[in-house]
């Protein structure tokens, strides 16, 4: 059984909900990532911020990224997976919610993220094709 913990990119970092988007973009650049999990004051997942969120949801609308916070951008119910979950559960979670990045949690702590690149490195071509068809399908 392959687990989420085995295919994840370890070392993911939270961005506090109170942090501004300009600082979030700087952290993304430093870490070379396109998404950051957003944490509340108790270090619990309250959303995911993507580089696209910053550009489309803030900059393109004429807002100042130095004034808008990560928490302002958090929408919906955040999805995550336990590090010990089987890869089939990872795929089900991502496919059923049409998401491309999934935080990995162990003992209520962020331990990694699973992205398309991680899936591509660890899954068969058929698994990747099935995932892509479901995640990118228009609902």
XYZ file of N, CA, C and O in Angstrom:
556
model
N 0.845 -1.189 0.000
C 0.000 0.000 0.000
C 0.884 1.243 0.000
O 1.736 1.407 0.851
N 0.672 2.099 -0.975
C 1.364 3.386 -1.032
C 0.513 4.409 -0.294
O -0.690 4.476 -0.492
N 1.157 5.213 0.551
C 0.417 6.178 1.364
C 0.657 7.611 0.906
O 1.613 7.896 0.178
N -0.198 8.491 1.388
C -0.047 9.923 1.116
C 1.312 10.411 1.577
O 1.972 11.197 0.882
N 1.759 9.948 2.736
C 3.051 10.354 3.266
C 4.217 9.950 2.387
O 5.262 10.608 2.390
N 4.039 8.885 1.606
C 5.110 8.411 0.726
C 5.184 9.189 -0.584
O 6.241 9.249 -1.201
N 4.074 9.763 -1.016
C 4.104 10.480 -2.293
C 4.117 11.994 -2.145
O 4.341 12.713 -3.109
N 3.904 12.491 -0.937
C 3.829 13.939 -0.717
C 5.192 14.609 -0.875
O 6.236 13.976 -0.793
N 5.122 15.909 -1.069
C 6.310 16.754 -1.006
C 6.407 17.202 0.454
O 5.544 17.931 0.932
N 7.425 16.719 1.151
C 7.574 17.023 2.581
C 8.026 18.470 2.776
O 8.560 19.101 1.867
N 7.807 18.966 3.965
C 8.317 20.280 4.320
C 7.427 21.442 3.937
O 7.892 22.568 3.860
N 6.153 21.186 3.705
C 5.231 22.286 3.390
C 5.164 23.242 4.572
O 5.348 22.844 5.718
N 4.903 24.499 4.276
C 4.806 25.516 5.317
C 3.453 26.198 5.279
O 2.893 26.422 4.209
N 2.952 26.536 6.467
C 1.735 27.324 6.590
C 2.016 28.773 6.236
O 3.130 29.243 6.398
N 0.976 29.474 5.865
C 0.986 30.934 5.838
C -0.125 31.344 6.817
O -1.243 30.841 6.712
N 0.177 32.174 7.803
C -0.883 32.595 8.730
C -1.973 33.364 7.995
O -1.695 34.127 7.065
N -3.204 33.190 8.418
C -4.345 33.876 7.797
C -4.177 35.388 7.862
O -4.706 36.103 7.011
N -3.405 35.877 8.813
C -3.216 37.320 8.993
C -2.117 37.897 8.095
O -1.968 39.121 8.014
N -1.385 37.036 7.391
C -0.272 37.503 6.552
C -0.799 38.113 5.254
O -1.775 37.657 4.683
N -0.141 39.164 4.800
C -0.563 39.832 3.564
C -0.143 39.042 2.335
O 0.787 38.226 2.389
N -0.828 39.311 1.238
C -0.572 38.568 0.008
C 0.797 38.873 -0.594
O 1.383 37.997 -1.230
N 1.313 40.082 -0.411
C 2.650 40.352 -0.925
C 3.680 39.490 -0.210
O 4.587 38.938 -0.830
N 3.515 39.316 1.101
C 4.423 38.449 1.866
C 4.230 36.992 1.471
O 5.181 36.224 1.403
N 2.988 36.603 1.197
C 2.706 35.236 0.753
C 3.401 34.960 -0.579
O 4.005 33.901 -0.773
N 3.334 35.921 -1.501
C 3.994 35.763 -2.803
C 5.501 35.642 -2.635
O 6.152 34.836 -3.324
N 6.072 36.399 -1.724
C 7.507 36.309 -1.462
C 7.879 34.937 -0.916
O 8.884 34.347 -1.320
N 7.052 34.403 -0.019
C 7.302 33.070 0.531
C 7.173 32.012 -0.554
O 7.992 31.088 -0.638
N 6.164 32.135 -1.419
C 6.010 31.188 -2.527
C 7.249 31.204 -3.412
O 7.740 30.141 -3.821
N 7.759 32.395 -3.710
C 8.946 32.505 -4.557
C 10.156 31.860 -3.881
O 10.914 31.126 -4.517
N 10.314 32.108 -2.592
C 11.457 31.559 -1.864
C 11.392 30.036 -1.797
O 12.395 29.350 -1.944
N 10.188 29.490 -1.606
C 10.009 28.039 -1.507
C 9.832 27.370 -2.873
O 9.793 26.147 -2.953
N 9.675 28.186 -3.919
C 9.430 27.673 -5.268
C 8.176 26.795 -5.318
O 8.193 25.679 -5.816
N 7.077 27.338 -4.763
C 5.794 26.641 -4.766
C 4.714 27.568 -5.305
O 4.887 28.784 -5.336
N 3.608 26.990 -5.703
C 2.503 27.780 -6.229
C 1.301 27.831 -5.308
O 0.285 28.409 -5.647
N 1.424 27.214 -4.124
C 0.310 27.202 -3.179
C 0.835 27.063 -1.757
O 1.861 26.413 -1.528
N 0.102 27.677 -0.835
C 0.434 27.585 0.587
C -0.836 27.300 1.379
O -1.852 27.978 1.174
N -0.784 26.339 2.285
C -1.920 26.156 3.183
C -2.026 27.366 4.113
O -1.008 27.915 4.541
N -3.244 27.785 4.400
C -3.485 28.922 5.291
C -3.869 28.376 6.661
O -4.745 27.512 6.763
N -3.221 28.917 7.712
C -3.535 28.454 9.064
C -4.194 29.570 9.871
O -3.895 30.746 9.687
N -5.072 29.147 10.774
C -5.641 30.110 11.710
C -4.691 30.272 12.892
O -3.588 29.714 12.894
N -5.119 31.010 13.908
C -4.249 31.280 15.053
C -3.901 30.014 15.834
O -2.913 29.989 16.564
N -4.655 28.931 15.653
C -4.382 27.662 16.337
C -3.600 26.687 15.462
O -3.518 25.506 15.778
N -3.071 27.185 14.348
C -2.363 26.358 13.362
C -3.234 25.233 12.829
O -2.800 24.102 12.642
N -4.489 25.567 12.562
C -5.409 24.634 11.927
C -5.686 25.129 10.525
O -5.801 26.328 10.282
N -5.819 24.204 9.616
C -6.045 24.520 8.209
C -7.357 25.285 8.025
O -8.410 24.827 8.461
N -7.278 26.456 7.382
C -8.509 27.206 7.105
C -8.630 27.567 5.628
O -9.560 28.246 5.231
N -7.688 27.090 4.804
C -7.767 27.338 3.376
C -6.443 27.080 2.700
O -5.465 26.701 3.343
N -6.428 27.286 1.394
C -5.201 27.186 0.606
C -5.146 28.411 -0.285
O -6.139 28.788 -0.913
N -3.990 29.032 -0.325
C -3.758 30.210 -1.148
C -2.870 29.814 -2.317
O -1.821 29.209 -2.119
N -3.294 30.152 -3.532
C -2.491 29.851 -4.712
C -1.964 31.137 -5.333
O -2.504 32.224 -5.090
N -0.932 30.982 -6.145
C -0.412 32.141 -6.868
C -1.501 32.734 -7.758
O -1.618 33.942 -7.905
N -2.350 31.891 -8.302
C -3.456 32.354 -9.141
C -4.447 33.178 -8.324
O -4.977 34.180 -8.802
N -4.700 32.770 -7.075
C -5.586 33.545 -6.198
C -5.069 34.968 -6.032
O -5.837 35.929 -6.058
N -3.758 35.083 -5.846
C -3.157 36.406 -5.633
C -3.330 37.268 -6.884
O -3.747 38.426 -6.803
N -3.048 36.684 -8.034
C -3.111 37.448 -9.281
C -4.547 37.764 -9.683
O -4.895 38.926 -9.932
N -5.397 36.756 -9.750
C -6.760 36.934 -10.240
C -7.687 37.528 -9.167
O -8.495 38.403 -9.454
N -7.533 37.058 -7.937
C -8.444 37.486 -6.880
C -8.075 38.793 -6.213
O -8.898 39.389 -5.521
N -6.845 39.256 -6.427
C -6.414 40.494 -5.778
C -5.902 41.505 -6.801
O -6.532 42.530 -7.026
N -4.777 41.223 -7.422
C -4.120 42.183 -8.302
C -5.012 42.577 -9.488
O -5.181 43.761 -9.770
N -5.594 41.591 -10.172
C -6.417 41.884 -11.349
C -7.681 42.680 -11.002
O -8.237 43.353 -11.859
N -8.080 42.628 -9.748
C -9.259 43.383 -9.310
C -8.879 44.748 -8.755
O -9.737 45.464 -8.232
N -7.603 45.099 -8.850
C -7.163 46.417 -8.425
C -6.913 46.569 -6.940
O -6.754 47.670 -6.444
N -6.864 45.442 -6.216
C -6.607 45.501 -4.782
C -5.098 45.509 -4.521
O -4.308 45.030 -5.328
N -4.712 46.030 -3.389
C -3.314 46.115 -2.987
C -2.931 44.844 -2.222
O -3.451 44.610 -1.125
N -2.016 44.022 -2.766
C -1.634 42.788 -2.067
C -0.941 43.031 -0.729
O -0.837 42.120 0.081
N -0.530 44.252 -0.480
C 0.050 44.584 0.825
C -1.040 44.861 1.862
O -0.744 44.996 3.046
N -2.303 44.935 1.411
C -3.415 45.217 2.309
C -4.386 44.042 2.463
O -5.159 43.999 3.402
N -4.340 43.106 1.528
C -5.240 41.955 1.553
C -4.503 40.799 2.231
O -3.329 40.561 1.958
N -5.200 40.072 3.105
C -4.560 38.962 3.820
C -4.903 37.613 3.191
O -5.886 37.487 2.441
N -4.111 36.625 3.540
C -4.373 35.255 3.096
C -5.752 34.817 3.566
O -6.492 34.166 2.822
N -6.113 35.183 4.789
C -7.431 34.834 5.316
C -8.571 35.439 4.527
O -9.632 34.833 4.409
N -8.336 36.633 3.965
C -9.359 37.261 3.128
C -9.643 36.417 1.884
O -10.747 36.467 1.332
N -8.661 35.670 1.442
C -8.797 34.872 0.216
C -9.305 33.458 0.478
O -9.710 32.768 -0.454
N -9.262 33.003 1.728
C -9.689 31.641 2.062
C -11.181 31.491 1.807
O -11.979 32.261 2.314
N -11.539 30.510 0.997
C -12.929 30.274 0.643
C -13.249 28.795 0.769
O -12.410 27.945 0.528
N -14.464 28.500 1.113
C -14.924 27.117 1.142
C -14.340 26.315 2.289
O -13.670 26.837 3.174
N -14.605 25.023 2.248
C -14.120 24.094 3.262
C -12.788 23.530 2.815
O -12.696 22.926 1.740
N -11.725 23.727 3.604
C -10.423 23.193 3.189
C -10.407 21.668 3.232
O -11.000 21.059 4.118
N -9.770 21.090 2.265
C -9.650 19.638 2.161
C -8.227 19.241 2.548
O -7.280 19.978 2.287
N -8.067 18.062 3.125
C -6.766 17.552 3.518
C -6.843 16.033 3.575
O -7.920 15.457 3.464
N -5.682 15.405 3.756
C -5.628 13.949 3.844
C -4.637 13.570 4.936
O -3.658 14.265 5.157
N -4.909 12.487 5.625
C -4.002 11.976 6.644
C -2.792 11.338 5.964
O -2.923 10.714 4.903
N -1.634 11.481 6.557
C -0.398 10.955 5.978
C -0.440 9.439 5.767
O 0.227 8.916 4.884
N -1.232 8.737 6.568
C -1.308 7.284 6.454
C -2.381 6.804 5.477
O -2.540 5.600 5.274
N -3.101 7.726 4.865
C -4.153 7.350 3.912
C -3.547 6.712 2.672
O -2.474 7.099 2.209
N -4.244 5.738 2.134
C -3.819 5.068 0.904
C -3.940 6.023 -0.277
O -4.782 6.925 -0.281
N -3.107 5.805 -1.284
C -3.117 6.678 -2.462
C -4.491 6.693 -3.142
O -4.883 7.704 -3.710
N -5.240 5.604 -3.039
C -6.591 5.597 -3.620
C -7.485 6.620 -2.912
O -8.331 7.251 -3.545
N -7.288 6.808 -1.607
C -8.044 7.824 -0.870
C -7.612 9.229 -1.281
O -8.438 10.145 -1.345
N -6.326 9.394 -1.553
C -5.807 10.674 -2.039
C -6.504 11.030 -3.346
O -7.027 12.139 -3.521
N -6.514 10.090 -4.277
C -7.138 10.322 -5.580
C -8.627 10.617 -5.429
O -9.144 11.536 -6.068
N -9.313 9.874 -4.598
C -10.748 10.086 -4.381
C -11.009 11.495 -3.846
O -11.913 12.184 -4.309
N -10.212 11.925 -2.871
C -10.393 13.263 -2.285
C -10.160 14.352 -3.332
O -10.940 15.291 -3.454
N -9.099 14.209 -4.094
C -8.774 15.220 -5.102
C -9.786 15.212 -6.239
O -10.213 16.266 -6.706
N -10.178 14.026 -6.685
C -11.117 13.918 -7.796
C -12.513 14.404 -7.406
O -13.140 15.167 -8.149
N -12.994 13.981 -6.254
C -14.363 14.319 -5.876
C -14.542 15.815 -5.601
O -15.649 16.338 -5.728
N -13.451 16.499 -5.249
C -13.532 17.937 -4.986
C -12.841 18.766 -6.072
O -12.744 19.979 -5.939
N -12.381 18.091 -7.116
C -11.698 18.723 -8.249
C -10.600 19.682 -7.780
O -10.571 20.850 -8.154
N -9.690 19.157 -6.964
C -8.578 19.958 -6.465
C -7.245 19.406 -6.943
O -7.097 18.209 -7.155
N -6.292 20.301 -7.115
C -4.990 19.942 -7.672
C -3.886 19.878 -6.632
O -2.785 19.446 -6.923
N -4.174 20.350 -5.422
C -3.191 20.329 -4.334
C -3.903 19.901 -3.061
O -5.020 20.347 -2.791
N -3.229 19.058 -2.289
C -3.863 18.519 -1.093
C -2.867 18.510 0.066
O -1.841 17.838 -0.006
N -3.167 19.267 1.132
C -2.297 19.226 2.313
C -2.337 17.840 2.967
O -3.378 17.183 2.976
N -1.203 17.443 3.513
C -1.083 16.161 4.206
C -0.848 16.463 5.682
O 0.058 17.223 6.032
N -1.674 15.846 6.527
C -1.661 16.112 7.966
C -1.317 14.822 8.720
O -1.799 13.746 8.368
N -0.492 14.957 9.747
C -0.203 13.843 10.663
C -0.270 14.407 12.085
O 0.385 15.395 12.373
N -1.081 13.791 12.937
C -1.233 14.245 14.321
C -1.571 15.737 14.400
O -0.977 16.478 15.180
N -2.488 16.165 13.552
C -2.979 17.548 13.496
C -1.911 18.560 13.091
O -2.081 19.754 13.284
N -0.822 18.099 12.497
C 0.254 18.982 12.039
C 0.456 18.808 10.542
O 0.395 17.698 10.015
N 0.716 19.914 9.853
C 1.019 19.882 8.435
C 2.382 19.231 8.232
O 3.373 19.658 8.826
N 2.431 18.183 7.407
C 3.707 17.507 7.142
C 4.100 17.540 5.669
O 5.224 17.209 5.313
N 3.172 17.935 4.789
C 3.499 17.981 3.376
C 2.318 18.387 2.523
O 1.236 18.680 3.025
N 2.562 18.395 1.218
C 1.523 18.706 0.232
C 1.659 17.696 -0.904
O 2.769 17.268 -1.230
N 0.529 17.375 -1.493
C 0.516 16.546 -2.692
C 0.022 17.413 -3.833
O -1.029 18.052 -3.734
N 0.802 17.447 -4.911
C 0.437 18.235 -6.091
C 0.424 17.327 -7.309
O 0.748 16.141 -7.226
N 0.091 17.915 -8.440
C 0.108 17.167 -9.700
C 1.475 16.535 -9.958
O 1.566 15.404 -10.414
N 2.528 17.284 -9.663
C 3.882 16.778 -9.896
C 4.162 15.533 -9.057
O 4.795 14.582 -9.528
N 3.677 15.532 -7.818
C 3.874 14.361 -6.955
C 3.122 13.154 -7.508
O 3.645 12.036 -7.505
N 1.910 13.385 -7.982
C 1.139 12.291 -8.576
C 1.856 11.743 -9.801
O 1.967 10.523 -9.981
N 2.356 12.643 -10.645
C 3.027 12.226 -11.883
C 4.248 11.354 -11.597
O 4.564 10.452 -12.380
N 4.910 11.591 -10.495
C 6.111 10.824 -10.148
C 5.795 9.454 -9.562
O 6.630 8.563 -9.609
N 4.594 9.276 -9.012
C 4.313 8.058 -8.263
C 3.178 7.190 -8.793
O 2.986 6.086 -8.294
N 2.420 7.673 -9.756
C 1.277 6.922 -10.241
C 1.509 6.385 -11.646
O 2.378 6.864 -12.369
N 0.675 5.435 -12.028
C 0.742 4.914 -13.385
C 0.120 5.926 -14.339
O -0.633 6.821 -13.917
N 0.392 5.762 -15.610
C -0.201 6.649 -16.614
C -1.724 6.581 -16.582
O -2.403 7.599 -16.728
N -2.270 5.384 -16.381
C -3.723 5.231 -16.323
C -4.307 5.955 -15.114
O -5.360 6.599 -15.217
N -3.640 5.868 -13.961
C -4.116 6.565 -12.769
C -4.081 8.071 -12.978
O -5.025 8.773 -12.617
N -3.010 8.572 -13.581
C -2.884 10.006 -13.827
C -3.948 10.475 -14.814
O -4.578 11.521 -14.618
N -4.167 9.691 -15.863
C -5.180 10.057 -16.857
C -6.570 10.109 -16.233
O -7.344 11.039 -16.476
N -6.902 9.126 -15.393
C -8.202 9.111 -14.722
C -8.360 10.292 -13.780
O -9.418 10.925 -13.728
N -7.278 10.598 -13.042
C -7.301 11.746 -12.134
C -7.528 13.039 -12.907
O -8.386 13.837 -12.556
N -6.749 13.244 -13.970
C -6.839 14.479 -14.752
C -8.227 14.646 -15.368
O -8.787 15.753 -15.380
N -8.788 13.569 -15.866
C -10.121 13.642 -16.476
C -11.160 14.116 -15.454
O -12.010 14.958 -15.760
N -11.071 13.627 -14.225
C -12.054 13.988 -13.208
C -11.793 15.368 -12.612
O -12.723 16.112 -12.330
N -10.531 15.716 -12.413
C -10.210 16.997 -11.783
C -10.427 18.164 -12.734
O -10.910 19.220 -12.340
N -10.110 17.962 -14.005
C -10.231 19.054 -14.972
C -11.575 19.083 -15.687
O -11.830 19.996 -16.461
N -12.443 18.126 -15.400
C -13.773 18.102 -16.027
C -14.590 19.292 -15.540
O -14.525 19.670 -14.366
N -15.329 19.880 -16.402
C -16.222 20.991 -16.040
C -17.451 20.399 -15.373
O -18.033 19.444 -15.857
N -17.838 20.983 -14.247
C -19.027 20.465 -13.579
C -20.258 21.234 -13.974
O -20.234 22.187 -14.647
